[in-house]
mmCIF file of N, CA and C in Angstrom:
data_model
loop_
_atom_site.group_PDB
_atom_site.id
_atom_site.type_symbol
_atom_site.label_atom_id
_atom_site.label_comp_id
_atom_site.label_asym_id
_atom_site.label_seq_id
_atom_site.Cartn_x
_atom_site.Cartn_y
_atom_site.Cartn_z
ATOM 1 N N MET A 1 -12.281 20.322 31.192
ATOM 2 C CA MET A 1 -12.525 20.961 29.903
ATOM 3 C C MET A 1 -11.468 22.046 29.688
ATOM 4 N N PRO A 2 -10.824 22.046 28.505
ATOM 5 C CA PRO A 2 -9.764 23.032 28.267
ATOM 6 C C PRO A 2 -10.327 24.447 28.231
ATOM 7 N N ASP A 3 -9.592 25.300 28.800
ATOM 8 C CA ASP A 3 -9.931 26.723 28.873
ATOM 9 C C ASP A 3 -9.615 27.387 27.538
ATOM 10 N N GLU A 4 -10.454 28.356 27.121
ATOM 11 C CA GLU A 4 -10.212 29.060 25.856
ATOM 12 C C GLU A 4 -8.881 29.790 25.889
ATOM 13 N N GLY A 5 -8.508 30.301 27.059
ATOM 14 C CA GLY A 5 -7.230 30.981 27.210
ATOM 15 C C GLY A 5 -6.065 30.049 26.952
ATOM 16 N N ASP A 6 -6.196 28.781 27.410
ATOM 17 C CA ASP A 6 -5.128 27.802 27.170
ATOM 18 C C ASP A 6 -4.976 27.495 25.692
ATOM 19 N N SER A 7 -6.110 27.367 24.989
ATOM 20 C CA SER A 7 -6.022 27.089 23.550
ATOM 21 C C SER A 7 -5.460 28.298 22.818
ATOM 22 N N ASN A 8 -5.776 29.487 23.299
ATOM 23 C CA ASN A 8 -5.209 30.700 22.699
ATOM 24 C C ASN A 8 -3.699 30.742 22.939
ATOM 25 N N ASP A 9 -3.271 30.337 24.144
ATOM 26 C CA ASP A 9 -1.835 30.295 24.438
ATOM 27 C C ASP A 9 -1.125 29.328 23.499
ATOM 28 N N ALA A 10 -1.723 28.164 23.301
ATOM 29 C CA ALA A 10 -1.114 27.164 22.420
ATOM 30 C C ALA A 10 -1.047 27.683 20.982
ATOM 31 N N ALA A 11 -2.120 28.318 20.549
ATOM 32 C CA ALA A 11 -2.142 28.878 19.186
ATOM 33 C C ALA A 11 -1.112 29.993 19.061
ATOM 34 N N ALA A 12 -1.011 30.826 20.085
ATOM 35 C CA ALA A 12 -0.036 31.926 20.054
ATOM 36 C C ALA A 12 1.387 31.370 20.028
ATOM 37 N N ASP A 13 1.634 30.318 20.815
ATOM 38 C CA ASP A 13 2.968 29.696 20.816
ATOM 39 C C ASP A 13 3.308 29.131 19.437
ATOM 40 N N ALA A 14 2.331 28.502 18.802
ATOM 41 C CA ALA A 14 2.561 27.960 17.451
ATOM 42 C C ALA A 14 2.863 29.092 16.475
ATOM 43 N N LEU A 15 2.118 30.179 16.589
ATOM 44 C CA LEU A 15 2.344 31.326 15.705
ATOM 45 C C LEU A 15 3.702 31.969 15.970
ATOM 46 N N LYS A 16 4.107 32.010 17.226
ATOM 47 C CA LYS A 16 5.424 32.568 17.556
ATOM 48 C C LYS A 16 6.529 31.727 16.926
ATOM 49 N N GLY A 17 6.361 30.403 16.943
ATOM 50 C CA GLY A 17 7.339 29.527 16.292
ATOM 51 C C GLY A 17 7.404 29.796 14.799
ATOM 52 N N GLU A 18 6.244 29.974 14.198
ATOM 53 C CA GLU A 18 6.174 30.283 12.769
ATOM 54 C C GLU A 18 6.830 31.631 12.487
ATOM 55 N N LEU A 19 6.594 32.580 13.382
ATOM 56 C CA LEU A 19 7.171 33.917 13.255
ATOM 57 C C LEU A 19 8.695 33.864 13.332
ATOM 58 N N GLU A 20 9.215 33.099 14.278
ATOM 59 C CA GLU A 20 10.669 32.950 14.407
ATOM 60 C C GLU A 20 11.270 32.336 13.151
ATOM 61 N N SER A 21 10.583 31.361 12.583
ATOM 62 C CA SER A 21 11.056 30.734 11.349
ATOM 63 C C SER A 21 11.090 31.751 10.212
ATOM 64 N N LEU A 22 10.050 32.571 10.104
ATOM 65 C CA LEU A 22 10.006 33.599 9.059
ATOM 66 C C LEU A 22 11.115 34.627 9.263
ATOM 67 N N MET A 23 11.365 34.997 10.506
ATOM 68 C CA MET A 23 12.419 35.968 10.776
ATOM 69 C C MET A 23 13.780 35.400 10.368
ATOM 70 N N LYS A 24 13.989 34.124 10.620
ATOM 71 C CA LYS A 24 15.246 33.484 10.220
ATOM 72 C C LYS A 24 15.372 33.466 8.692
ATOM 73 N N GLN A 25 14.277 33.157 8.008
ATOM 74 C CA GLN A 25 14.294 33.151 6.545
ATOM 75 C C GLN A 25 14.616 34.537 6.001
ATOM 76 N N ILE A 26 14.022 35.555 6.589
ATOM 77 C CA ILE A 26 14.281 36.930 6.143
ATOM 78 C C ILE A 26 15.746 37.276 6.362
ATOM 79 N N GLU A 27 16.284 36.897 7.505
ATOM 80 C CA GLU A 27 17.698 37.167 7.795
ATOM 81 C C GLU A 27 18.596 36.477 6.762
ATOM 82 N N GLU A 28 18.271 35.223 6.422
ATOM 83 C CA GLU A 28 19.048 34.500 5.406
ATOM 84 C C GLU A 28 18.948 35.195 4.049
ATOM 85 N N HIS A 29 17.745 35.647 3.701
ATOM 86 C CA HIS A 29 17.562 36.351 2.428
ATOM 87 C C HIS A 29 18.344 37.660 2.410
ATOM 88 N N GLU A 30 18.336 38.372 3.528
ATOM 89 C CA GLU A 30 19.078 39.631 3.597
ATOM 90 C C GLU A 30 20.573 39.392 3.433
ATOM 91 N N THR A 31 21.074 38.337 4.063
ATOM 92 C CA THR A 31 22.495 37.989 3.939
ATOM 93 C C THR A 31 22.834 37.671 2.493
ATOM 94 N N LYS A 32 21.999 36.853 1.872
ATOM 95 C CA LYS A 32 22.237 36.475 0.472
ATOM 96 C C LYS A 32 22.143 37.696 -0.438
ATOM 97 N N THR A 33 21.165 38.556 -0.181
ATOM 98 C CA THR A 33 21.005 39.777 -0.977
ATOM 99 C C THR A 33 22.245 40.649 -0.859
ATOM 100 N N ASN A 34 22.754 40.814 0.357
ATOM 101 C CA ASN A 34 23.960 41.616 0.557
ATOM 102 C C ASN A 34 25.153 41.015 -0.175
ATOM 103 N N GLU A 35 25.296 39.696 -0.122
ATOM 104 C CA GLU A 35 26.392 39.035 -0.846
ATOM 105 C C GLU A 35 26.251 39.271 -2.352
ATOM 106 N N TYR A 36 25.037 39.129 -2.858
ATOM 107 C CA TYR A 36 24.798 39.351 -4.286
ATOM 108 C C TYR A 36 25.064 40.802 -4.663
ATOM 109 N N GLN A 37 24.658 41.726 -3.801
ATOM 110 C CA GLN A 37 24.879 43.143 -4.093
ATOM 111 C C GLN A 37 26.383 43.445 -4.169
ATOM 112 N N GLU A 38 27.164 42.875 -3.241
ATOM 113 C CA GLU A 38 28.615 43.083 -3.268
ATOM 114 C C GLU A 38 29.206 42.504 -4.551
ATOM 115 N N ARG A 39 28.782 41.308 -4.904
ATOM 116 C CA ARG A 39 29.274 40.670 -6.133
ATOM 117 C C ARG A 39 28.861 41.482 -7.360
ATOM 118 N N LEU A 40 27.659 41.977 -7.327
ATOM 119 C CA LEU A 40 27.138 42.787 -8.426
ATOM 120 C C LEU A 40 27.977 44.040 -8.613
ATOM 121 N N GLU A 41 28.282 44.728 -7.523
ATOM 122 C CA GLU A 41 29.111 45.937 -7.610
ATOM 123 C C GLU A 41 30.500 45.607 -8.166
ATOM 124 N N SER A 42 31.060 44.496 -7.730
ATOM 125 C CA SER A 42 32.366 44.075 -8.223
ATOM 126 C C SER A 42 32.321 43.794 -9.728
ATOM 127 N N LEU A 43 31.285 43.081 -10.152
ATOM 128 C CA LEU A 43 31.134 42.787 -11.583
ATOM 129 C C LEU A 43 30.930 44.063 -12.402
ATOM 130 N N LYS A 44 30.146 44.977 -11.871
ATOM 131 C CA LYS A 44 29.908 46.235 -12.594
ATOM 132 C C LYS A 44 31.206 47.037 -12.722
ATOM 133 N N THR A 45 32.006 47.050 -11.674
ATOM 134 C CA THR A 45 33.291 47.758 -11.724
ATOM 135 C C THR A 45 34.197 47.117 -12.761
ATOM 136 N N GLU A 46 34.266 45.783 -12.714
ATOM 137 C CA GLU A 46 35.108 45.061 -13.678
ATOM 138 C C GLU A 46 34.622 45.286 -15.102
ATOM 139 N N ALA A 47 33.305 45.241 -15.292
ATOM 140 C CA ALA A 47 32.737 45.445 -16.623
ATOM 141 C C ALA A 47 32.992 46.871 -17.113
ATOM 142 N N SER A 48 32.896 47.829 -16.234
ATOM 143 C CA SER A 48 33.136 49.220 -16.598
ATOM 144 C C SER A 48 34.587 49.433 -17.036
ATOM 145 N N MET A 49 35.516 48.857 -16.274
ATOM 146 C CA MET A 49 36.933 48.992 -16.637
ATOM 147 C C MET A 49 37.224 48.303 -17.973
ATOM 148 N N LEU A 50 36.657 47.116 -18.162
ATOM 149 C CA LEU A 50 36.864 46.394 -19.413
ATOM 150 C C LEU A 50 36.193 47.130 -20.568
ATOM 151 N N ASN A 51 35.044 47.705 -20.310
ATOM 152 C CA ASN A 51 34.329 48.474 -21.327
ATOM 153 C C ASN A 51 35.178 49.661 -21.784
ATOM 154 N N ASP A 52 35.782 50.374 -20.826
ATOM 155 C CA ASP A 52 36.659 51.500 -21.160
ATOM 156 C C ASP A 52 37.854 51.028 -21.982
ATOM 157 N N LYS A 53 38.433 49.900 -21.575
ATOM 158 C CA LYS A 53 39.599 49.364 -22.288
ATOM 159 C C LYS A 53 39.232 48.991 -23.727
ATOM 160 N N VAL A 54 38.082 48.341 -23.882
ATOM 161 C CA VAL A 54 37.633 47.922 -25.213
ATOM 162 C C VAL A 54 37.285 49.143 -26.061
ATOM 163 N N ALA A 55 36.665 50.137 -25.437
ATOM 164 C CA ALA A 55 36.236 51.328 -26.176
ATOM 165 C C ALA A 55 37.413 52.169 -26.650
ATOM 166 N N HIS A 56 38.521 52.164 -25.916
ATOM 167 C CA HIS A 56 39.638 53.055 -26.239
ATOM 168 C C HIS A 56 40.865 52.345 -26.790
ATOM 169 N N GLY A 57 40.778 51.068 -26.941
ATOM 170 C CA GLY A 57 41.958 50.345 -27.415
ATOM 171 C C GLY A 57 41.627 49.490 -28.615
ATOM 172 N N PRO A 58 42.621 48.751 -29.057
ATOM 173 C CA PRO A 58 42.371 47.829 -30.172
ATOM 174 C C PRO A 58 41.347 46.775 -29.746
ATOM 175 N N LYS A 59 40.551 46.364 -30.687
ATOM 176 C CA LYS A 59 39.479 45.412 -30.400
ATOM 177 C C LYS A 59 40.039 43.997 -30.277
ATOM 178 N N ASP A 60 39.899 43.462 -29.088
ATOM 179 C CA ASP A 60 40.316 42.090 -28.800
ATOM 180 C C ASP A 60 39.039 41.295 -28.554
ATOM 181 N N MET A 61 38.782 40.299 -29.376
ATOM 182 C CA MET A 61 37.539 39.535 -29.278
ATOM 183 C C MET A 61 37.385 38.856 -27.922
ATOM 184 N N SER A 62 38.479 38.410 -27.319
ATOM 185 C CA SER A 62 38.353 37.748 -26.020
ATOM 186 C C SER A 62 37.886 38.752 -24.959
ATOM 187 N N GLU A 63 38.335 39.992 -25.081
ATOM 188 C CA GLU A 63 37.884 41.012 -24.142
ATOM 189 C C GLU A 63 36.412 41.348 -24.372
ATOM 190 N N LEU A 64 36.001 41.389 -25.636
ATOM 191 C CA LEU A 64 34.590 41.637 -25.937
ATOM 192 C C LEU A 64 33.722 40.489 -25.405
ATOM 193 N N ASP A 65 34.196 39.267 -25.592
ATOM 194 C CA ASP A 65 33.465 38.110 -25.075
ATOM 195 C C ASP A 65 33.356 38.178 -23.552
ATOM 196 N N LYS A 66 34.462 38.535 -22.918
ATOM 197 C CA LYS A 66 34.485 38.650 -21.467
ATOM 198 C C LYS A 66 33.505 39.731 -21.014
ATOM 199 N N LEU A 67 33.460 40.832 -21.735
ATOM 200 C CA LEU A 67 32.549 41.923 -21.410
ATOM 201 C C LEU A 67 31.089 41.457 -21.508
ATOM 202 N N HIS A 68 30.767 40.725 -22.560
ATOM 203 C CA HIS A 68 29.404 40.198 -22.711
ATOM 204 C C HIS A 68 29.063 39.233 -21.572
ATOM 205 N N GLU A 69 30.025 38.406 -21.197
ATOM 206 C CA GLU A 69 29.800 37.476 -20.091
ATOM 207 C C GLU A 69 29.549 38.228 -18.792
ATOM 208 N N LEU A 70 30.324 39.284 -18.576
ATOM 209 C CA LEU A 70 30.142 40.079 -17.362
ATOM 210 C C LEU A 70 28.748 40.706 -17.314
ATOM 211 N N TRP A 71 28.330 41.281 -18.428
ATOM 212 C CA TRP A 71 27.009 41.910 -18.444
ATOM 213 C C TRP A 71 25.900 40.873 -18.284
ATOM 214 N N ASP A 72 26.091 39.686 -18.849
ATOM 215 C CA ASP A 72 25.103 38.620 -18.645
ATOM 216 C C ASP A 72 25.044 38.224 -17.169
ATOM 217 N N SER A 73 26.210 38.133 -16.532
ATOM 218 C CA SER A 73 26.260 37.803 -15.099
ATOM 219 C C SER A 73 25.589 38.890 -14.272
ATOM 220 N N ILE A 74 25.812 40.126 -14.653
ATOM 221 C CA ILE A 74 25.205 41.249 -13.938
ATOM 222 C C ILE A 74 23.676 41.174 -14.043
ATOM 223 N N LYS A 75 23.178 40.935 -15.245
ATOM 224 C CA LYS A 75 21.728 40.837 -15.434
ATOM 225 C C LYS A 75 21.147 39.690 -14.608
ATOM 226 N N GLU A 76 21.852 38.563 -14.589
ATOM 227 C CA GLU A 76 21.400 37.392 -13.836
ATOM 228 C C GLU A 76 21.361 37.703 -12.331
ATOM 229 N N LEU A 77 22.410 38.334 -11.819
ATOM 230 C CA LEU A 77 22.449 38.681 -10.401
ATOM 231 C C LEU A 77 21.375 39.707 -10.041
ATOM 232 N N GLU A 78 21.170 40.673 -10.902
ATOM 233 C CA GLU A 78 20.124 41.666 -10.650
ATOM 234 C C GLU A 78 18.760 40.988 -10.563
ATOM 235 N N SER A 79 18.537 40.010 -11.416
ATOM 236 C CA SER A 79 17.290 39.255 -11.379
ATOM 237 C C SER A 79 17.175 38.462 -10.070
ATOM 238 N N GLU A 80 18.269 37.846 -9.641
ATOM 239 C CA GLU A 80 18.285 37.100 -8.376
ATOM 240 C C GLU A 80 17.976 38.027 -7.206
ATOM 241 N N VAL A 81 18.596 39.193 -7.182
ATOM 242 C CA VAL A 81 18.378 40.155 -6.101
ATOM 243 C C VAL A 81 16.915 40.592 -6.093
ATOM 244 N N GLN A 82 16.365 40.848 -7.259
ATOM 245 C CA GLN A 82 14.962 41.253 -7.344
ATOM 246 C C GLN A 82 14.058 40.147 -6.789
ATOM 247 N N GLY A 83 14.354 38.898 -7.142
ATOM 248 C CA GLY A 83 13.574 37.774 -6.623
ATOM 249 C C GLY A 83 13.683 37.660 -5.107
ATOM 250 N N LEU A 84 14.886 37.843 -4.586
ATOM 251 C CA LEU A 84 15.079 37.806 -3.132
ATOM 252 C C LEU A 84 14.315 38.933 -2.445
ATOM 253 N N ASN A 85 14.343 40.109 -3.030
ATOM 254 C CA ASN A 85 13.609 41.239 -2.455
ATOM 255 C C ASN A 85 12.102 40.970 -2.438
ATOM 256 N N GLN A 86 11.593 40.372 -3.497
ATOM 257 C CA GLN A 86 10.169 40.046 -3.548
ATOM 258 C C GLN A 86 9.821 39.001 -2.488
ATOM 259 N N GLU A 87 10.697 38.012 -2.307
ATOM 260 C CA GLU A 87 10.468 36.987 -1.296
ATOM 261 C C GLU A 87 10.524 37.597 0.107
ATOM 262 N N GLU A 88 11.451 38.520 0.341
ATOM 263 C CA GLU A 88 11.523 39.211 1.630
ATOM 264 C C GLU A 88 10.231 39.983 1.887
ATOM 265 N N ASP A 89 9.701 40.641 0.866
ATOM 266 C CA ASP A 89 8.442 41.383 1.012
ATOM 267 C C ASP A 89 7.309 40.425 1.384
ATOM 268 N N ARG A 90 7.265 39.275 0.724
ATOM 269 C CA ARG A 90 6.220 38.288 1.006
ATOM 270 C C ARG A 90 6.349 37.786 2.443
ATOM 271 N N LEU A 91 7.577 37.486 2.861
ATOM 272 C CA LEU A 91 7.799 37.002 4.219
ATOM 273 C C LEU A 91 7.442 38.068 5.252
ATOM 274 N N SER A 92 7.755 39.317 4.958
ATOM 275 C CA SER A 92 7.421 40.408 5.880
ATOM 276 C C SER A 92 5.903 40.537 6.039
ATOM 277 N N LYS A 93 5.180 40.413 4.946
ATOM 278 C CA LYS A 93 3.720 40.488 5.014
ATOM 279 C C LYS A 93 3.162 39.320 5.825
ATOM 280 N N GLU A 94 3.760 38.149 5.652
ATOM 281 C CA GLU A 94 3.340 36.979 6.414
ATOM 282 C C GLU A 94 3.619 37.202 7.905
ATOM 283 N N MET A 95 4.747 37.822 8.218
ATOM 284 C CA MET A 95 5.064 38.124 9.618
ATOM 285 C C MET A 95 4.036 39.089 10.206
ATOM 286 N N GLU A 96 3.661 40.094 9.439
ATOM 287 C CA GLU A 96 2.650 41.047 9.905
ATOM 288 C C GLU A 96 1.331 40.339 10.190
ATOM 289 N N ARG A 97 0.944 39.435 9.303
ATOM 290 C CA ARG A 97 -0.308 38.689 9.482
ATOM 291 C C ARG A 97 -0.243 37.856 10.761
ATOM 292 N N ILE A 98 0.881 37.194 10.987
ATOM 293 C CA ILE A 98 1.030 36.360 12.179
ATOM 294 C C ILE A 98 1.017 37.223 13.441
ATOM 295 N N ASN A 99 1.691 38.357 13.401
ATOM 296 C CA ASN A 99 1.675 39.261 14.556
ATOM 297 C C ASN A 99 0.250 39.706 14.880
ATOM 298 N N GLU A 100 -0.525 40.000 13.848
ATOM 299 C CA GLU A 100 -1.914 40.394 14.056
ATOM 300 C C GLU A 100 -2.710 39.255 14.683
ATOM 301 N N GLU A 101 -2.470 38.019 14.219
ATOM 302 C CA GLU A 101 -3.156 36.866 14.797
ATOM 303 C C GLU A 101 -2.790 36.684 16.263
ATOM 304 N N ILE A 102 -1.518 36.849 16.578
ATOM 305 C CA ILE A 102 -1.071 36.722 17.967
ATOM 306 C C ILE A 102 -1.749 37.777 18.833
ATOM 307 N N GLN A 103 -1.781 39.009 18.338
ATOM 308 C CA GLN A 103 -2.434 40.087 19.091
ATOM 309 C C GLN A 103 -3.915 39.778 19.310
ATOM 310 N N THR A 104 -4.567 39.246 18.294
ATOM 311 C CA THR A 104 -5.983 38.886 18.414
ATOM 312 C C THR A 104 -6.166 37.801 19.463
ATOM 313 N N LEU A 105 -5.295 36.791 19.455
ATOM 314 C CA LEU A 105 -5.393 35.711 20.438
ATOM 315 C C LEU A 105 -5.204 36.232 21.858
ATOM 316 N N PHE A 106 -4.228 37.111 22.054
ATOM 317 C CA PHE A 106 -4.020 37.666 23.382
ATOM 318 C C PHE A 106 -5.202 38.528 23.818
ATOM 319 N N LYS A 107 -5.759 39.264 22.878
ATOM 320 C CA LYS A 107 -6.923 40.098 23.187
ATOM 321 C C LYS A 107 -8.102 39.210 23.585
ATOM 322 N N GLU A 108 -8.320 38.124 22.842
ATOM 323 C CA GLU A 108 -9.402 37.197 23.164
ATOM 324 C C GLU A 108 -9.179 36.570 24.536
ATOM 325 N N LYS A 109 -7.931 36.252 24.852
ATOM 326 C CA LYS A 109 -7.611 35.660 26.148
ATOM 327 C C LYS A 109 -7.935 36.640 27.269
ATOM 328 N N GLU A 110 -7.548 37.891 27.082
ATOM 329 C CA GLU A 110 -7.834 38.909 28.091
ATOM 330 C C GLU A 110 -9.338 39.109 28.247
ATOM 331 N N GLU A 111 -10.051 39.132 27.139
ATOM 332 C CA GLU A 111 -11.507 39.293 27.192
ATOM 333 C C GLU A 111 -12.146 38.112 27.902
ATOM 334 N N SER A 112 -11.609 36.916 27.670
ATOM 335 C CA SER A 112 -12.112 35.710 28.307
ATOM 336 C C SER A 112 -11.894 35.786 29.828
ATOM 337 N N LYS A 113 -10.720 36.270 30.232
ATOM 338 C CA LYS A 113 -10.434 36.422 31.663
ATOM 339 C C LYS A 113 -11.394 37.429 32.284
ATOM 340 N N GLU A 114 -11.635 38.542 31.583
ATOM 341 C CA GLU A 114 -12.530 39.582 32.099
ATOM 342 C C GLU A 114 -13.956 39.048 32.237
ATOM 343 N N SER A 115 -14.403 38.283 31.262
ATOM 344 C CA SER A 115 -15.783 37.774 31.307
ATOM 345 C C SER A 115 -15.933 36.749 32.423
ATOM 346 N N LYS A 116 -14.896 36.016 32.761
ATOM 347 C CA LYS A 116 -14.952 35.037 33.852
ATOM 348 C C LYS A 116 -15.009 35.730 35.197
ATOM 349 N N LYS A 117 -14.411 36.922 35.290
ATOM 350 C CA LYS A 117 -14.437 37.671 36.537
ATOM 351 C C LYS A 117 -15.829 38.184 36.845
ATOM 352 N N ASP A 118 -16.566 38.476 35.772
ATOM 353 C CA ASP A 118 -17.923 39.032 35.949
ATOM 354 C C ASP A 118 -18.864 37.994 36.372
#
């Protein structure tokens, strides 16, 4: 007959695998967020310089169009970053839940060992 401690070990191992997967996903999201943030800063700098040029010089429609495109790209990237941050928060909460489950399983295993000794 399988021991409760063995089933707890198996459950904990499964949860650890799930935890590792979540940690990898978070790392990927952080990398993507950092890339987007760098691109966002670059676009904002470019848009700011073009904005100054348009504001202080003769009006060139292609420059105005380019400026609108830049700001649209900035808004889109900001939205992407916000979505990634929300997903990271969700994954972090899931990791916390799994860690709590693992701790509970180990506690139950220890309690099971103690009760067998008695």
